[in-house]
Amino acid sequence: MLVEQITHGQFEGMKREWNDLLARSGLKSPMLRWEWAFTWWECYRESLVSRELYVLAVRSGDGRLEGIAPFVRRRRRQAGVSFLQVEFIGTGEAEEDETCSEFMDIISDAGRRDMVGEAVAGHMTADPGWEAIRCADVRDDGETAVGDMCKALARLPGMTLQKSGAAPCPVIRLPGAWEEYVRNLSHESRYGLRRKRRKIEETGRVEFKTVKSATELRSALAMLADQHQALWKSRGKPGCFASPVFKAFMEKAIERFAEDGCARISSLCLDGRVVASYVNMQVADAVFYYNSGMAAGPDDRLSPGHVCLGYIIEEAIREGFKEFHFFKGREDSYKFHWTADAIPVSTLVV
C-alpha cells in the first residue's frame, strides 16, 4: 500500500475515481461523496480558521485506488494550548456555519478496510505534522477503517485513544410496501399520520412533487431557503441559511449532486402554494433527509412538514429504496415518530 497526500488539483480531478471507490466500499453517506467533500473544501477552507488540505490517497502497487482518508489539518487552541489537529473534511466549522456531516469514515475497498486503516496509520506515524486527530460522527455499529487507524495509532508509545459523544441517528429499514410500513408504526404514530394527511387533504387541493434536475433544484432550493429563514426568524433564531458560507456551500453541493441524479427536493403544495419542502440526497439504496423549509403562518396547524415527510417515505418505498436516514436526533425528537431504529455515531480522538 502506497500513501500520498494529494494536491488541490488532484482533488479537483478525482470525482469519478473517488465515487467509484465509495461505491465499492459499501459505505452509505452522502458526506463521503466527492461532491460534498470538494465543495466543502472550496467553501470552508478559510472559514473560521485557515486549513491545510490533508487528503490521503491509498493505492496498491499497480496504482489502483484502495482508500481515501478525507482529512484537513488546522491549528487549534484549547485551554491555552496551541496544537495541530487533523480532522475530517466537512467537520469543525463555526456553529453558525455547520454542515452537520455524519457517517464519516476513511473510504476503503470493502475487502481491504483493515489494510487501508493500517496504511493510513503508518503514514500518520511517520508524519510529525500533527498532535491530535479528531474524527467526528463515525458510525459506531461495526468496524470502520478510521477505527482501525485509530486503534493502530493507540498501540504506539505516548498515544491515547478516546471515544465520546455517542448519539443516535434514526433510520427506517424500508419494507416493500407503504401499508406494511404504516402497520409497523406505533398506534399513536399510525393514527397521527393518517389523521394529519386526511386533514390537509380535506382543506384544499394537495399536490406532492419531487424534482431532480439541476435547474429545478436551484429554484426549489431558493424557495426552501426562504421558507426556512422566515420560519426560524419567526421563532427568534437566525436559521442556517443566514450564513453566507453555508448558503453558498448548499447551492454548489446540490448542483453537483444533481449531475449524477443524487439530489432531490420534494415539496407539498396546498392550493398551488408550497407549504413544505425537504432536500434529500441518495447513496446506493438509501435516502438521506438533510434540510427543510416550511411556510410560516396559519398553515402550521395543518402539519405540512409531517404530511410531506410521509409522502417522501412512501415515494422512497415505491422507488425501491431500502433505507431512509434522518441523521442525529435526541430520543424525544419527532424523528422517532417514524422509526424506533437508530444507528449510533461517536467521536474518536487520538
Coordinates of C-alpha atoms in Angstrom, one line a residue:
M1 CA 0.0 0.0 0.0
L2 CA 1.3 3.4 -1.0
V3 CA 0.0 6.5 0.7
E4 CA 0.3 10.0 -0.8
Q5 CA -1.0 13.4 0.2
I6 CA -2.9 14.8 -2.7
T7 CA -2.9 18.4 -4.0
H8 CA -5.8 20.6 -4.6
G9 CA -5.5 20.0 -8.4
Q10 CA -5.6 16.2 -7.9
F11 CA -8.6 16.5 -5.6
E12 CA -10.5 18.6 -8.1
G13 CA -10.0 15.9 -10.8
M14 CA -10.8 12.8 -8.6
K15 CA -14.6 12.8 -8.8
R16 CA -15.1 9.6 -10.8
E17 CA -12.3 7.7 -9.2
W18 CA -13.4 8.9 -5.7
N19 CA -17.1 8.0 -6.2
D20 CA -16.2 4.6 -7.8
L21 CA -14.2 3.7 -4.7
L22 CA -17.1 4.8 -2.4
A23 CA -19.4 2.5 -4.4
R24 CA -17.0 -0.4 -3.9
S25 CA -16.7 0.4 -0.2
G26 CA -20.3 -0.3 0.7
L27 CA -20.3 2.9 2.8
K28 CA -23.6 4.8 2.7
S29 CA -23.1 8.5 3.4
P30 CA -23.6 11.4 1.0
M31 CA -21.0 13.3 3.1
L32 CA -18.4 10.9 1.8
R33 CA -19.1 11.6 -1.9
W34 CA -16.6 13.7 -3.8
E35 CA -19.3 16.4 -4.4
W36 CA -19.7 17.0 -0.7
A37 CA -16.0 16.8 0.2
F38 CA -14.7 19.0 -2.6
T39 CA -17.4 21.6 -2.3
W40 CA -16.8 21.9 1.5
W41 CA -13.1 22.4 0.8
E42 CA -13.8 25.1 -1.7
C43 CA -16.2 27.0 0.6
Y44 CA -14.9 26.4 4.1
R45 CA -11.1 26.1 3.9
E46 CA -10.6 29.7 5.1
S47 CA -13.8 29.9 7.2
L48 CA -13.3 30.3 11.0
V49 CA -9.6 29.3 10.6
S50 CA -7.2 28.5 7.8
R51 CA -7.0 24.8 7.0
E52 CA -4.5 22.8 5.0
L53 CA -5.7 20.1 2.7
Y54 CA -4.6 16.7 4.1
V55 CA -6.5 14.1 1.9
L56 CA -4.5 10.9 1.8
A57 CA -4.9 8.5 -1.2
V58 CA -4.0 4.9 -0.6
R59 CA -3.0 2.9 -3.7
S60 CA -1.9 -0.7 -4.4
G61 CA 1.4 -1.3 -6.2
D62 CA -0.3 -1.2 -9.6
G63 CA -1.8 2.3 -8.9
R64 CA -5.4 1.1 -8.1
L65 CA -7.1 3.4 -5.6
E66 CA -7.8 1.4 -2.5
G67 CA -8.5 4.0 0.1
I68 CA -9.1 7.8 0.8
A69 CA -8.7 9.5 4.1
P70 CA -10.7 12.7 3.6
F71 CA -8.8 14.9 6.1
V72 CA -7.8 18.5 6.6
R73 CA -5.3 19.9 9.1
R74 CA -5.5 23.1 11.2
R75 CA -4.2 24.7 14.3
R76 CA -6.4 24.7 17.3
R77 CA -6.2 26.3 20.8
Q78 CA -7.7 24.7 23.8
A79 CA -7.2 25.6 27.5
G80 CA -4.4 27.9 26.4
V81 CA -2.5 25.2 24.5
S82 CA -2.0 25.5 20.7
F83 CA -1.7 22.3 18.7
L84 CA -2.1 20.9 15.2
Q85 CA -5.2 18.8 14.6
V86 CA -6.2 16.5 11.8
E87 CA -10.0 16.1 11.3
F88 CA -12.5 15.1 8.6
I89 CA -13.4 17.4 5.7
G90 CA -16.9 18.6 6.5
T91 CA -16.4 19.0 10.2
G92 CA -15.1 21.7 12.6
E93 CA -17.0 24.7 11.2
A94 CA -18.2 27.5 13.4
E95 CA -21.6 26.7 14.9
E96 CA -23.5 29.2 12.7
D97 CA -21.9 27.7 9.5
E98 CA -22.3 23.9 10.4
T99 CA -22.9 21.4 7.6
C100 CA -23.5 18.6 10.1
S101 CA -21.6 15.9 8.1
E102 CA -22.3 12.5 9.6
F103 CA -21.4 8.8 9.0
M104 CA -17.8 9.9 8.4
D105 CA -15.0 7.4 7.7
I106 CA -11.9 6.6 5.7
I107 CA -13.2 5.2 2.4
S108 CA -11.8 1.8 1.5
D109 CA -12.4 -1.0 -0.8
A110 CA -14.8 -3.3 1.1
G111 CA -12.3 -6.2 1.2
R112 CA -9.3 -4.1 2.3
R113 CA -10.7 -2.0 5.2
D114 CA -8.2 -3.1 7.8
M115 CA -5.3 -2.8 5.4
V116 CA -6.2 0.7 4.4
G117 CA -6.7 1.7 8.0
E118 CA -3.2 0.3 8.9
A119 CA -1.6 2.0 5.9
V120 CA -3.0 5.4 6.9
A121 CA -1.9 4.8 10.5
G122 CA 1.6 4.1 9.1
H123 CA 1.7 7.4 7.2
M124 CA 0.4 9.3 10.3
T125 CA 3.1 7.7 12.4
A126 CA 5.8 8.9 10.1
D127 CA 4.4 12.4 9.8
P128 CA 5.4 14.7 12.6
G129 CA 3.0 17.4 11.5
W130 CA 0.1 16.7 13.9
E131 CA -0.5 16.4 17.6
A132 CA -4.2 15.3 17.7
I133 CA -6.6 13.6 15.4
R134 CA -10.3 14.2 15.9
C135 CA -12.7 12.1 13.9
A136 CA -16.3 13.2 14.5
D137 CA -19.6 11.4 13.8
V138 CA -18.2 7.9 12.9
R139 CA -20.7 5.1 12.8
D140 CA -20.5 3.0 16.0
D141 CA -22.4 -0.1 14.9
G142 CA -19.5 -2.1 13.4
E143 CA -15.9 -1.9 12.4
T144 CA -14.6 1.1 10.4
A145 CA -11.4 1.9 8.6
V146 CA -10.9 5.1 10.7
G147 CA -11.4 2.9 13.8
D148 CA -8.7 0.6 12.5
M149 CA -6.4 3.6 12.0
C150 CA -7.1 5.0 15.5
K151 CA -6.5 1.6 17.2
A152 CA -3.3 1.1 15.3
L153 CA -2.0 4.5 16.4
A154 CA -3.1 3.9 20.0
R155 CA -0.9 0.9 20.3
L156 CA 2.2 3.2 19.9
P157 CA 4.0 4.7 23.0
G158 CA 2.7 8.1 24.0
M159 CA -0.6 7.7 22.1
T160 CA -4.1 7.6 23.6
L161 CA -7.5 6.9 22.1
Q162 CA -10.8 8.3 23.5
K163 CA -14.3 7.8 22.3
S164 CA -17.1 10.2 23.2
G165 CA -20.2 12.0 22.1
A166 CA -22.4 8.9 21.4
A167 CA -25.6 9.9 19.7
P168 CA -28.4 8.1 17.8
C169 CA -29.2 8.6 14.1
P170 CA -32.7 7.4 13.4
V171 CA -33.1 5.1 10.4
I172 CA -36.1 3.5 8.7
R173 CA -35.5 0.0 7.3
L174 CA -37.9 0.3 4.4
P175 CA -40.2 -2.6 3.7
G176 CA -41.6 -3.5 0.2
A177 CA -44.9 -1.7 0.6
W178 CA -46.2 1.6 2.2
E179 CA -49.0 -0.1 4.0
E180 CA -46.6 -2.6 5.6
Y181 CA -44.6 0.3 6.9
V182 CA -47.6 2.0 8.3
R183 CA -48.8 -1.2 10.0
N184 CA -45.5 -1.4 11.8
L185 CA -45.7 2.1 13.3
S186 CA -46.9 2.5 16.9
H187 CA -50.7 3.1 17.3
E188 CA -50.1 6.7 18.1
S189 CA -47.8 7.4 15.2
R190 CA -50.0 5.5 12.7
Y191 CA -53.1 7.4 13.9
G192 CA -51.3 10.8 13.7
L193 CA -50.0 10.1 10.2
R194 CA -53.4 9.2 8.8
R195 CA -55.3 12.0 10.7
K196 CA -52.9 14.7 9.5
R197 CA -52.9 13.6 5.9
R198 CA -56.7 13.4 5.9
K199 CA -57.0 16.9 7.5
I200 CA -54.8 18.7 4.9
E201 CA -56.4 16.8 2.0
E202 CA -59.8 18.0 3.2
T203 CA -58.6 21.6 3.4
G204 CA -57.8 22.1 -0.2
R205 CA -56.1 20.8 -3.3
V206 CA -52.9 18.9 -2.3
E207 CA -50.0 18.2 -4.7
F208 CA -46.8 16.4 -3.9
K209 CA -43.9 16.6 -6.3
T210 CA -40.2 15.8 -6.4
V211 CA -37.6 17.5 -8.6
K212 CA -34.1 16.2 -9.5
S213 CA -32.7 18.3 -12.4
A214 CA -30.2 21.0 -11.7
T215 CA -32.4 23.8 -13.0
E216 CA -35.5 22.6 -10.9
L217 CA -33.3 22.0 -7.8
R218 CA -31.9 25.5 -8.0
S219 CA -35.3 27.1 -8.0
A220 CA -36.7 24.7 -5.3
L221 CA -33.7 25.2 -3.0
A222 CA -34.2 29.0 -3.2
M223 CA -37.8 28.6 -2.1
L224 CA -36.8 26.2 0.6
A225 CA -34.2 28.5 1.9
D226 CA -36.6 31.5 2.0
Q227 CA -39.2 29.5 3.9
H228 CA -36.6 28.0 6.3
Q229 CA -35.4 31.5 7.1
A230 CA -38.8 33.0 7.6
L231 CA -39.9 30.2 9.9
W232 CA -36.7 30.4 12.1
K233 CA -36.9 34.2 12.2
S234 CA -40.5 33.9 13.5
R235 CA -39.0 31.9 16.3
G236 CA -36.3 34.4 17.1
K237 CA -33.5 32.4 15.6
P238 CA -31.2 33.1 12.6
G239 CA -31.7 29.9 10.6
C240 CA -28.8 28.1 8.9
F241 CA -29.2 29.9 5.5
A242 CA -28.3 33.2 7.3
S243 CA -24.7 32.0 7.0
P244 CA -23.4 33.1 3.5
V245 CA -20.8 30.3 3.5
F246 CA -23.4 27.7 4.3
K247 CA -25.8 29.1 1.6
A248 CA -23.0 29.0 -1.0
F249 CA -22.0 25.5 0.0
M250 CA -25.5 24.2 -0.3
E251 CA -26.1 25.8 -3.7
K252 CA -22.8 24.3 -5.1
A253 CA -23.2 20.9 -3.5
I254 CA -26.7 20.3 -4.6
E255 CA -25.9 21.3 -8.2
R256 CA -23.0 18.9 -8.2
F257 CA -25.1 16.1 -6.7
A258 CA -27.7 16.7 -9.4
E259 CA -25.1 15.8 -12.1
D260 CA -25.3 12.1 -11.0
G261 CA -29.0 12.2 -10.0
C262 CA -28.2 12.0 -6.3
A263 CA -30.1 15.1 -5.0
R264 CA -33.9 15.6 -4.8
I265 CA -36.2 18.2 -3.3
S266 CA -39.7 17.2 -2.5
S267 CA -42.4 19.7 -1.9
L268 CA -46.0 19.7 -0.7
C269 CA -48.3 22.3 -2.3
L270 CA -51.7 23.3 -1.0
D271 CA -54.0 25.1 -3.5
G272 CA -50.9 25.9 -5.6
R273 CA -48.8 27.2 -2.7
V274 CA -45.6 25.4 -1.5
V275 CA -46.2 24.8 2.2
A276 CA -43.3 22.4 2.9
S277 CA -40.1 21.3 1.2
Y278 CA -37.3 18.8 2.0
V279 CA -33.9 18.4 0.4
N280 CA -32.7 14.8 0.4
M281 CA -29.7 13.0 -1.0
Q282 CA -29.3 9.4 -2.1
V283 CA -26.4 6.9 -2.0
A284 CA -26.9 3.4 -3.3
D285 CA -30.2 2.1 -1.9
A286 CA -30.5 4.8 0.8
V287 CA -32.2 8.2 1.0
F288 CA -30.9 10.8 3.5
Y289 CA -33.1 13.7 4.7
Y290 CA -30.9 16.8 5.1
N291 CA -32.8 20.1 5.5
S292 CA -36.3 21.5 5.1
G293 CA -38.4 24.7 4.8
M294 CA -42.0 25.3 6.0
A295 CA -44.4 28.1 5.2
A296 CA -44.8 30.2 8.4
G297 CA -48.3 31.3 9.3
P298 CA -51.8 29.6 9.5
D299 CA -50.7 26.6 7.5
D300 CA -48.7 25.4 10.6
R301 CA -51.8 24.0 12.1
L302 CA -52.1 21.5 9.2
S303 CA -48.7 19.9 10.0
P304 CA -47.5 20.3 6.4
G305 CA -44.0 19.1 7.2
H306 CA -45.2 15.9 8.8
V307 CA -47.5 15.2 5.8
C308 CA -44.8 16.0 3.3
L309 CA -42.3 13.7 5.1
G310 CA -44.9 10.9 4.9
Y311 CA -45.2 11.3 1.2
I312 CA -41.4 11.3 0.8
I313 CA -41.1 8.0 2.7
E314 CA -43.9 6.5 0.7
E315 CA -42.2 7.6 -2.5
A316 CA -38.9 6.1 -1.4
I317 CA -40.6 2.7 -0.8
R318 CA -42.3 2.9 -4.2
E319 CA -38.9 3.5 -5.9
G320 CA -37.3 0.5 -4.2
F321 CA -35.0 2.2 -1.6
K322 CA -34.1 0.1 1.4
E323 CA -33.2 2.7 4.0
F324 CA -34.3 6.2 5.0
H325 CA -31.9 8.2 7.2
F326 CA -32.6 11.2 9.4
F327 CA -29.2 11.7 11.0
K328 CA -28.8 12.7 14.6
G329 CA -31.9 13.2 16.8
R330 CA -32.5 13.2 20.6
E331 CA -34.7 10.4 22.0
D332 CA -37.6 12.9 22.2
S333 CA -37.1 14.0 18.6
Y334 CA -40.0 13.9 16.1
K335 CA -37.8 11.6 14.1
F336 CA -38.6 8.8 16.4
H337 CA -42.3 9.1 15.5
W338 CA -41.2 7.5 12.2
T339 CA -39.0 4.7 13.5
A340 CA -37.7 3.1 16.6
D341 CA -34.4 2.1 15.0
A342 CA -31.2 4.1 15.1
I343 CA -27.5 3.9 14.2
P344 CA -25.1 5.3 16.9
V345 CA -22.3 7.7 16.0
S346 CA -19.3 8.6 18.1
T347 CA -16.2 10.9 18.0
L348 CA -12.7 9.3 18.1
V349 CA -9.7 11.3 19.3
V350 CA -6.1 10.2 19.2

